[in-house]
Coordinates of C-alpha atoms and ligand atoms in Angstrom, one line a residue:
X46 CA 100.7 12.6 18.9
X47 CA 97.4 12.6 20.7
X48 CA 98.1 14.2 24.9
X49 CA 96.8 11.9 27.2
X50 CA 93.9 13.5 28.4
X51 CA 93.1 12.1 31.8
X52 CA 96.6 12.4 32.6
X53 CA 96.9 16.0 31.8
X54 CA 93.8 16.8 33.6
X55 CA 95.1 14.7 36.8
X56 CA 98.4 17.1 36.5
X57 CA 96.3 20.2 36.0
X58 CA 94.4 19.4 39.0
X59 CA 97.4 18.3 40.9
X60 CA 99.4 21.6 40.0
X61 CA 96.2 24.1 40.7
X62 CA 95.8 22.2 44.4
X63 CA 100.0 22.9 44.8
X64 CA 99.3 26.5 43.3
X65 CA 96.4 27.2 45.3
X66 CA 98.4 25.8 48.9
X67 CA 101.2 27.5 47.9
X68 CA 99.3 30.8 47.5
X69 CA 97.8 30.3 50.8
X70 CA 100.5 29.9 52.4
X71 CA 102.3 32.6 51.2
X72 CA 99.3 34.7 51.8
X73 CA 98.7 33.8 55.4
X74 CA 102.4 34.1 55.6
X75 CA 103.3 38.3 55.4
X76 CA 99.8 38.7 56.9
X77 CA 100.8 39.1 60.4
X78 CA 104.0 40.4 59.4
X79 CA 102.2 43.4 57.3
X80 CA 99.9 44.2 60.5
X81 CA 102.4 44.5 62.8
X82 CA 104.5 46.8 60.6
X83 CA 101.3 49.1 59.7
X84 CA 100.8 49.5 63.3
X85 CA 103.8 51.9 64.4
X86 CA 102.1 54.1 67.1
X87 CA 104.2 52.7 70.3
X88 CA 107.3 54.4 68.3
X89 CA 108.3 57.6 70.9
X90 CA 110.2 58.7 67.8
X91 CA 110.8 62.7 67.6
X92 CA 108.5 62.1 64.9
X93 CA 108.8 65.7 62.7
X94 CA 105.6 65.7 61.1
X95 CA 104.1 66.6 64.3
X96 CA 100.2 67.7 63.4
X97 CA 99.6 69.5 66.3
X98 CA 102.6 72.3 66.1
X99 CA 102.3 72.2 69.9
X100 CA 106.0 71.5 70.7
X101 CA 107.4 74.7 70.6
X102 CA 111.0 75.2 70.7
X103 CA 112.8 76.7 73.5
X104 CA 116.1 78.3 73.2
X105 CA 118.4 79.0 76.9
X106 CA 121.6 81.0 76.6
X107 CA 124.6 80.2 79.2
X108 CA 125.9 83.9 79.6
X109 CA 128.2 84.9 83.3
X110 CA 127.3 81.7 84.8
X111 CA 124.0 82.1 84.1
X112 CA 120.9 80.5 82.8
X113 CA 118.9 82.7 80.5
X114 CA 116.0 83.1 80.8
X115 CA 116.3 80.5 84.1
X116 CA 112.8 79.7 83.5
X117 CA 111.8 78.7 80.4
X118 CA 108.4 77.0 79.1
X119 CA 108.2 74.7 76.1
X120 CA 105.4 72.1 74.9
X121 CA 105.8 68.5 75.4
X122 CA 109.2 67.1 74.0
X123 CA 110.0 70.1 72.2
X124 CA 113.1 70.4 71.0
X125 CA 115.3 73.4 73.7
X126 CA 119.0 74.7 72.0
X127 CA 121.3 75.8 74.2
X128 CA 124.4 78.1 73.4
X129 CA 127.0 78.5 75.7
X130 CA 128.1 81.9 75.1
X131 CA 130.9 81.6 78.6
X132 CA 134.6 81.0 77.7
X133 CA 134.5 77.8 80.1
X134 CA 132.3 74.5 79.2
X135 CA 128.8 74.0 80.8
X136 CA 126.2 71.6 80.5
X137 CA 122.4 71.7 81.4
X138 CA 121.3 69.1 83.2
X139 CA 118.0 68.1 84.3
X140 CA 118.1 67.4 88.6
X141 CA 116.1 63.5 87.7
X142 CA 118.6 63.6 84.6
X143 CA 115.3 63.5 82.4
X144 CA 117.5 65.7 79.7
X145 CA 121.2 66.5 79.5
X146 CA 123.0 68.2 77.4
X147 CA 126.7 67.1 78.6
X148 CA 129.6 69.4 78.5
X149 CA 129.0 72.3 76.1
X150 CA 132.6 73.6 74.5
X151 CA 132.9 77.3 75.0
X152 CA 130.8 79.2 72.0
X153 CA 129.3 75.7 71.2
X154 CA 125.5 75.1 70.8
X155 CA 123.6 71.6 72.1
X156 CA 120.3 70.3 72.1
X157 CA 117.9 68.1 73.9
X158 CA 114.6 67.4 74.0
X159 CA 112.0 68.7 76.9
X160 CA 110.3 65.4 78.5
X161 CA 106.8 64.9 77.5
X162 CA 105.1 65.1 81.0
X163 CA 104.3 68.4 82.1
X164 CA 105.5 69.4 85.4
X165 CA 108.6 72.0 86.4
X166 CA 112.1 70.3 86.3
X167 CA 114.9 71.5 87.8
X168 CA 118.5 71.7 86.1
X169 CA 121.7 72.7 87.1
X170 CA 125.4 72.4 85.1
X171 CA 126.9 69.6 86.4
X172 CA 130.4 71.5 86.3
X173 CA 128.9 74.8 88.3
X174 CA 126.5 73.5 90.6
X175 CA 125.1 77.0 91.9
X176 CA 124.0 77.4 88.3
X177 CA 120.3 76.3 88.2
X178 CA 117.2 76.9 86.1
X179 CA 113.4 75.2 85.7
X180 CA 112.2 74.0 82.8
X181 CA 108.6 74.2 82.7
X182 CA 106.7 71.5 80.3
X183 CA 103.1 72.7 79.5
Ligands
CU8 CU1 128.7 75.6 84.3

């Protein structure tokens, strides 16, 4: 009942050179996998745990055909509510249709979110064109 030795050593070295390829290759495997994944900042997610705090909200009214305030300044993609406080639908819609709120029901709020360039844009509702207003980003 005496093991073979030579022949268990042969195994052992045969089984630690599998082990050790197979741990290699699993390890080089998820490497470039992992890197990839822990490298997330080309995401233009509405990401809420925003450090800065600069993206204000904005909040427009739609009152008598009426944009108010008609001029409005938010930061950079912040996040602008708009309540439609008519009896007949509206929308708020950016001229370069950088934001759009479609057709807001009567006493029905909507949201969008301000571009993230800075600049004035121009919006109108789509349904009333001689309603018009100018978002400011800055
Ligand atoms: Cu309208």
């Amino acid at each position: 009942m005496r093991p073979p030795t030579r022949l268990t050593r042969a195994g052992g070295a045969l089984l630690l050179a599998a082990t050790l390829s197979a741990c290699l290759s699993s390890y080089l495997g998820p490497a470039p996998s992992e890197s990839s994944s822990a490298a997330p900042p080309s995401s233009p997610g509405p990401g809420p745990s925003s450090p800065t705090g600069s993206t204000a909200a904005g909040t427009v009214t739609i009152r008598n055909f009426l944009f108010q305030p008609a001029n409005l300044t938010v930061g950079p993609g912040a996040v602008v509510t708009v309540t439609n406080a008519d009896t007949v639908e509206h929308t708020l819609t950016a001229q370069d249709r950088s934001f759009d709120t479609g057709p807001i029901t009567p006493g029905g709020t909507a949201t969008f979110e301000a571009p993230t360039q800075p600049g004035a844009y121009s919006y109108l509702c789509t349904l009333h064109h001689f309603m018009r207003g100018i978002l400011t980003v800055a």
